CSV table of C-alpha atoms in Angstrom, one decimal:
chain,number,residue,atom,x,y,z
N,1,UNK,CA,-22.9,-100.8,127.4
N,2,UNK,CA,-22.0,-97.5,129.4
N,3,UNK,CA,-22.7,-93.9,129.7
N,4,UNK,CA,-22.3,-92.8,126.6
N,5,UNK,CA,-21.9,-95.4,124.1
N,6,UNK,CA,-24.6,-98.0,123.3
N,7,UNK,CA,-24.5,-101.4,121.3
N,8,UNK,CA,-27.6,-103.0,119.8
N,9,UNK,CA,-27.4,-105.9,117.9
N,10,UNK,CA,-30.6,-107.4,115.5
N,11,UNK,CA,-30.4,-109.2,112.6
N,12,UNK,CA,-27.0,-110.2,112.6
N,13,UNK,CA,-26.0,-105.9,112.5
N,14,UNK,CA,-24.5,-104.6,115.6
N,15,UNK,CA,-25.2,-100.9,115.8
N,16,UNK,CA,-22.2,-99.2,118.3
N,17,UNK,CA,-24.0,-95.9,119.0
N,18,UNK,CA,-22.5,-93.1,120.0
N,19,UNK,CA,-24.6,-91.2,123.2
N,20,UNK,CA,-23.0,-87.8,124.8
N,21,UNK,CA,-24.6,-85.0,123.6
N,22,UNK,CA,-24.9,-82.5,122.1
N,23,UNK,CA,-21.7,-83.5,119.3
N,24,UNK,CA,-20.7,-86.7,121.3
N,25,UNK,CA,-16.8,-84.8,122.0
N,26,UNK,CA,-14.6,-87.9,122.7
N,27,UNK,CA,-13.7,-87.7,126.5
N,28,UNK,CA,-11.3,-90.5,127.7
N,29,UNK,CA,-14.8,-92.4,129.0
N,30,UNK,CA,-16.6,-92.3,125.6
N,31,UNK,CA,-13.1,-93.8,124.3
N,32,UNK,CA,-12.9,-96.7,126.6
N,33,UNK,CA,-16.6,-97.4,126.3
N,34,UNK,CA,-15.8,-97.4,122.5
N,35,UNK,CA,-12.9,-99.8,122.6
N,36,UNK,CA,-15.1,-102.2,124.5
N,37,UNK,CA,-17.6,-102.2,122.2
N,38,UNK,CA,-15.3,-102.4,119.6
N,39,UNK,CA,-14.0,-106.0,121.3
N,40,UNK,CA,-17.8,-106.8,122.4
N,41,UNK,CA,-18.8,-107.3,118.1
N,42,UNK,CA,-14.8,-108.6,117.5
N,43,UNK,CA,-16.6,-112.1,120.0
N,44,UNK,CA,-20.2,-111.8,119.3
N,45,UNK,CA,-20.3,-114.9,116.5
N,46,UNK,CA,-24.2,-113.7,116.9
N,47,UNK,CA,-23.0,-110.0,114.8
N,48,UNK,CA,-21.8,-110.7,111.5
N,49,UNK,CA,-21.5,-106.4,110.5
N,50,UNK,CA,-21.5,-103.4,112.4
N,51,UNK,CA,-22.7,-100.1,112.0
N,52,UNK,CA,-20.9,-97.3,113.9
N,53,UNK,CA,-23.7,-94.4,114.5
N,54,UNK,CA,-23.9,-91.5,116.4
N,55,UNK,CA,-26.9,-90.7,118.5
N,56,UNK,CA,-28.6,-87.0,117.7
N,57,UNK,CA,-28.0,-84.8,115.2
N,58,UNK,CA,-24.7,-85.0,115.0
N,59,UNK,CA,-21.8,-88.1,114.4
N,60,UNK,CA,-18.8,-87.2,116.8
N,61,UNK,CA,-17.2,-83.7,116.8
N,62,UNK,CA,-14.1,-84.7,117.9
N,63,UNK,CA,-11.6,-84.5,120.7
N,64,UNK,CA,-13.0,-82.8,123.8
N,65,UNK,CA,-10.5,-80.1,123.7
N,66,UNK,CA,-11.6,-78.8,127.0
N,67,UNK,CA,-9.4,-82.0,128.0
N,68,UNK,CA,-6.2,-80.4,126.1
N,69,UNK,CA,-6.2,-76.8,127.5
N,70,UNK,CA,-3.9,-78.1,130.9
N,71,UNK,CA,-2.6,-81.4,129.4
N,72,UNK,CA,1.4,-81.2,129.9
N,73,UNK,CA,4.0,-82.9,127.2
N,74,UNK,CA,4.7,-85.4,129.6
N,75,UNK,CA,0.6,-86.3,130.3
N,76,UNK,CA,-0.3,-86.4,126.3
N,77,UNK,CA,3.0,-88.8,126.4
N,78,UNK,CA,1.3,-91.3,128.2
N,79,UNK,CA,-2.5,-90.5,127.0
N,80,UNK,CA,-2.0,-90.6,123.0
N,81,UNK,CA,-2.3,-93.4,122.5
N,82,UNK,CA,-5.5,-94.2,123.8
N,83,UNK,CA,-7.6,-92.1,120.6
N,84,UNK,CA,-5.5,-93.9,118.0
N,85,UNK,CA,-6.0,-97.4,120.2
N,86,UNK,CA,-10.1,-96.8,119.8
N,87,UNK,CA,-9.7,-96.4,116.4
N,88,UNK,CA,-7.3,-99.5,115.9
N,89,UNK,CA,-9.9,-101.5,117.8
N,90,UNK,CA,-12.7,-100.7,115.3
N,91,UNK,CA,-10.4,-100.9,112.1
N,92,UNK,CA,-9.4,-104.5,113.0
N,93,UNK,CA,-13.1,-105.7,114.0
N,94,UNK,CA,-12.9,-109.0,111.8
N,95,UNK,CA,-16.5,-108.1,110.3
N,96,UNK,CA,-18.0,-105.6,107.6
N,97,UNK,CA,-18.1,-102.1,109.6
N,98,UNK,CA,-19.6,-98.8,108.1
N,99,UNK,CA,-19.8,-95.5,109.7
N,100,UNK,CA,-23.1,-93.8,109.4
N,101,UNK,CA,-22.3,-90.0,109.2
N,102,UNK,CA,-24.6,-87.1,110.0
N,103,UNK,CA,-23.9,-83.6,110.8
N,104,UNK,CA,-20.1,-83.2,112.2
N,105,UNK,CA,-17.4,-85.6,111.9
N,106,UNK,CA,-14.4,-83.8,112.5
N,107,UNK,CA,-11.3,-84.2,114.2
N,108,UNK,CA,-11.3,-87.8,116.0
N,109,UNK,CA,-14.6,-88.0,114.8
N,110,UNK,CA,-14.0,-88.1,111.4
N,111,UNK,CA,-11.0,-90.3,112.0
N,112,UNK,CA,-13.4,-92.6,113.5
N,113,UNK,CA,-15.1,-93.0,110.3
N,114,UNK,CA,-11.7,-93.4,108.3
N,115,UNK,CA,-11.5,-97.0,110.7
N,116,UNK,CA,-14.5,-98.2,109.2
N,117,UNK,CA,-14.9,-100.2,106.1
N,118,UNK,CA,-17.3,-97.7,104.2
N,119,UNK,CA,-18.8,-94.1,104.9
N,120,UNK,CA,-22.6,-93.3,104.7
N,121,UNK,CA,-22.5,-89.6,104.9
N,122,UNK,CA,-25.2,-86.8,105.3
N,123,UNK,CA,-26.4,-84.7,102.5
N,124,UNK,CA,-25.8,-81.8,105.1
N,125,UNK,CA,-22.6,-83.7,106.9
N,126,UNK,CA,-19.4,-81.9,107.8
N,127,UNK,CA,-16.2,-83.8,107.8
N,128,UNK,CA,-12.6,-82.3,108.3
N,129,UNK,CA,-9.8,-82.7,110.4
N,130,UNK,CA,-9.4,-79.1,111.8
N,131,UNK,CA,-6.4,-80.1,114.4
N,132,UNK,CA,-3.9,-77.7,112.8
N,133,UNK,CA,-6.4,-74.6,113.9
N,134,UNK,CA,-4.9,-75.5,117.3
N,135,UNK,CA,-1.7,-76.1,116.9
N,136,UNK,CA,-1.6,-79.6,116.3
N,137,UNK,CA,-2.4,-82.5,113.9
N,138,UNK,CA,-4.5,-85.5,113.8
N,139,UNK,CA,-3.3,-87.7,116.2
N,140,UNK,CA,-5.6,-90.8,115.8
N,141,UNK,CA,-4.3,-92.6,112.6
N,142,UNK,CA,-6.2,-89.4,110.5
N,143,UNK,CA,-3.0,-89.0,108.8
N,144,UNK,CA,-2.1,-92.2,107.6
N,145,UNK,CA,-5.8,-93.5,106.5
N,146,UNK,CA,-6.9,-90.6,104.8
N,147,UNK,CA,-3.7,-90.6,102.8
N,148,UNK,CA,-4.6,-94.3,102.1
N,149,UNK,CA,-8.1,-93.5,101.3
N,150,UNK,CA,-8.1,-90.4,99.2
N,151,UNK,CA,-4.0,-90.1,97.8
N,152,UNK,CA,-1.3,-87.9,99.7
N,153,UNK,CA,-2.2,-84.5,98.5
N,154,UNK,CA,-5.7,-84.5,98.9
N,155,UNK,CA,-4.9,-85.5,102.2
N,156,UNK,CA,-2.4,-82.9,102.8
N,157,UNK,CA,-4.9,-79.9,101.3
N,158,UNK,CA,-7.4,-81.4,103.8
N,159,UNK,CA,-5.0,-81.6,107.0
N,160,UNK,CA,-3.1,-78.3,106.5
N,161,UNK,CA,-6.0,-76.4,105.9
N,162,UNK,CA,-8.1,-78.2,108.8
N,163,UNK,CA,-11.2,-76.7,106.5
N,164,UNK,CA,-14.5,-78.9,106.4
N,165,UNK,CA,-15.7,-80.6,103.1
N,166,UNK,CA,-19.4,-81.3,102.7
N,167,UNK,CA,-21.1,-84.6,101.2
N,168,UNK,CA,-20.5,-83.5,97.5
N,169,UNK,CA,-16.5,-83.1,97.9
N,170,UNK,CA,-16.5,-86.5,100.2
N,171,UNK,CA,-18.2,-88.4,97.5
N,172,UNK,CA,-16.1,-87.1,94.8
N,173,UNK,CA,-12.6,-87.8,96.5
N,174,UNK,CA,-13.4,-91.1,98.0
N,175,UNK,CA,-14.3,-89.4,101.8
N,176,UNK,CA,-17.5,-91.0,101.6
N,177,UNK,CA,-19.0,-94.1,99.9
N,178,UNK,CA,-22.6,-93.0,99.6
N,179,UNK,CA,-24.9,-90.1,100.1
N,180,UNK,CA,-28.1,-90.0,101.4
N,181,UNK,CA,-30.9,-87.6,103.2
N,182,UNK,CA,-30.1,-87.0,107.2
N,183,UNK,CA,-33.4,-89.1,108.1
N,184,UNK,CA,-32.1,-91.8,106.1
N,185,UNK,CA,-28.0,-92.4,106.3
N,186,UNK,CA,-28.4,-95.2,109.4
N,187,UNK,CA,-30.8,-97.5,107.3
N,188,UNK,CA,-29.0,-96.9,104.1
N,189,UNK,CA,-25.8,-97.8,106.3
N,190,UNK,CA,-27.6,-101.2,107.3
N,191,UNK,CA,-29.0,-101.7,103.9
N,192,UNK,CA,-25.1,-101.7,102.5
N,193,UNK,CA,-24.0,-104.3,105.4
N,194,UNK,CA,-27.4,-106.5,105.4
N,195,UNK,CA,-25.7,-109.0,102.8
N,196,UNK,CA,-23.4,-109.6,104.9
N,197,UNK,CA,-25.2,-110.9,107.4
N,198,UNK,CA,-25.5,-114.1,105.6
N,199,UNK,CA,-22.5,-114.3,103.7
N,200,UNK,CA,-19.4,-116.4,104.4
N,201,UNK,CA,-17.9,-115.0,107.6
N,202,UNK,CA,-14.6,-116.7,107.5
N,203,UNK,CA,-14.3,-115.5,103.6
N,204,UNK,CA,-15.3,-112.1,104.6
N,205,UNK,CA,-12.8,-111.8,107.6
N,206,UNK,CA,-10.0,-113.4,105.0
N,207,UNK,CA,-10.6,-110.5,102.5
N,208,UNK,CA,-10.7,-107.9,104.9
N,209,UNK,CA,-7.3,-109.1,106.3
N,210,UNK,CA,-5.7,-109.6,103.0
N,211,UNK,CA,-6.4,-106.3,101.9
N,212,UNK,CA,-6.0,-104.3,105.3
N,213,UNK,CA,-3.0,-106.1,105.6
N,214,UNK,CA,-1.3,-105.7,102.1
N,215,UNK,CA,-1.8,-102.2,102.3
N,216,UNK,CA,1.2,-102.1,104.8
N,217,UNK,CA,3.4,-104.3,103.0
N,218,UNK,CA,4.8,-104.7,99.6
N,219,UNK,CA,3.2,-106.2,96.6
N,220,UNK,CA,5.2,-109.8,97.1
N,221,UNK,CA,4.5,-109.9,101.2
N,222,UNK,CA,0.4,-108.8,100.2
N,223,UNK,CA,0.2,-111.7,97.5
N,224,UNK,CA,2.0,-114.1,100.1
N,225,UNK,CA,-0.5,-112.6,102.8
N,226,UNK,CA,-3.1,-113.5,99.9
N,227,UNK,CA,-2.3,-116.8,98.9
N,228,UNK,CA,-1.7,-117.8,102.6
N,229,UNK,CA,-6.0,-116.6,103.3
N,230,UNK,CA,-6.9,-118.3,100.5
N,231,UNK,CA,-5.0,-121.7,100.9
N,232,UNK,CA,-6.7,-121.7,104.8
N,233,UNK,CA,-10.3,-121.3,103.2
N,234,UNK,CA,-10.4,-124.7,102.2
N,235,UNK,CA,-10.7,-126.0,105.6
N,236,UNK,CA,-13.6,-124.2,106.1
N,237,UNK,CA,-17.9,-125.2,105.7
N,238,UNK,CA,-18.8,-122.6,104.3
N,239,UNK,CA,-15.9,-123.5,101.4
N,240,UNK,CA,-17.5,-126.5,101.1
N,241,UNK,CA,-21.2,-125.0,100.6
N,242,UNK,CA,-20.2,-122.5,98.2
N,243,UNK,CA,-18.4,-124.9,95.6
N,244,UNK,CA,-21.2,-127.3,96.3
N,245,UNK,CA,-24.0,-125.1,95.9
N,246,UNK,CA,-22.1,-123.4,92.5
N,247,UNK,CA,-21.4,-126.9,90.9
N,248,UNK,CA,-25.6,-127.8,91.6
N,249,UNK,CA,-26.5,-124.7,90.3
N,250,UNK,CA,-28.7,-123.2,93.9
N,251,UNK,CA,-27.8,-120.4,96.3
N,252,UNK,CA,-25.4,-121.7,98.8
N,253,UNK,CA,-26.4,-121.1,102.8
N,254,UNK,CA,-23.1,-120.1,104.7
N,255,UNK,CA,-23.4,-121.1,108.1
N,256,UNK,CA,-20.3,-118.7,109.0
N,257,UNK,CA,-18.0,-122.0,110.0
């Protein structure tokens, strides 16, 4: 799609892939490129799961900080946003979305990977939010999702230390959702979504909403948010199949309307 990010789509998986090397840092045009891709999957009806990747050895290392060395107060004013807006862009892409994870994934890197649905992370992966080394803190939703993901003070030992954890710690704290070799962490990340592909697309984007979307609220406004997805449902093909197909006992085929 541009200089340094790259979207495939086959199968019904659209692969956003990451291209600046040697870390892929995450200058202001690897963000924008991002974001578009990000909107490009939201419309394709032809990707039905996404597979965030970065090209190399190596996910995305974060923030170019060569960026933040003569950025004033007033300049970061007007530019933080944009990080944070990437990340909102892939977090509310209305499809299945797992990050594939080798090597680093720190700083906006790894809050990259907290936007996606599920982490596939290296045996030999890095991950960390190391902000506070400089002075600063995560400033791309890393402190509110990994709270969400992993409880408060595991988040706090991880962002006031800024110290990496490897695949073991991820797994066991809920960083990552699977483990597997280097070589093999982008297939096992399309083997996760591949069910997808074929599942009930309206369904799918319902429970993502409902449970993104209930974790902001309280209990009474997520079960309203609930009950309201649920009711719509029934207008829908796919609705129709499924009950069908479950009543005369054969697997139903979702045609994602």
């Amino acid at each position: 799609m541009g200089e340094f990010v790259r979207l495939e789509v086959a199968d019904g998986i659209g692969t956003i892939r990451l291209d600046r090397p040697p870390v892929n840092a995450l200058n202001a045009t690897l963000q924008e490129e991002l974001r578009a891709a990000a909107q490009s999957v939201t419309a394709d009806p032809a990707v039905r799961a996404v597979v965030l990747h970065g090209a190399g050895k190596h996910f995305a290392a974060g923030a170019d900080i060569t960026e933040f060395t003569t950025v004033s107060y007033q300049e970061m004013v007007a530019q933080s946003g944009a990080l944070s807006g990437v990340c909102d862009a892939l977090a509310r892409i209305p499809k299945p979305v797992v990050a594939a994870v080798t090597g680093f994934a720190l700083g906006g890197g790894c809050e990259l990977a907290l936007a996606c649905d599920w982490r596939v992370v290296a045996e030999d992966a890095k991950l960390g939010l190391p902000e506070i080394k400089l002075g600063l803190i995560p400033g791309a939703g890393g402190t509110q999702r990994l709270a969400r993901l992993i409880g408060p003070a595991k988040a706090k030992d991880l962002i006031f230390s800024g110290r990496m954890v490897d695949s073991e710690e991820a797994l066991r704290i809920g960083l990552a959702d699977r483990v597997a070799p280097a070589a093999g962490v982008y297939d096992t990340a399309v083997e996760l979504v591949r069910p997808y592909t074929t599942g009930p697309a309206l369904a799918l984007r319902a429970a993502k909403q409902a449970v993104d979307g209930g974790l902001n609220v309280d209990l009474a406004s997520g079960i309203a948010l609930e009950a309201h997805l649920f009711a719509g449902l029934f207008a829908t093909d796919d609705r129709v199949e499924g009950t069908t197909a479950f009543v005369e006992k054969r697997p139903p085929k979702f045609t994602g309307r």
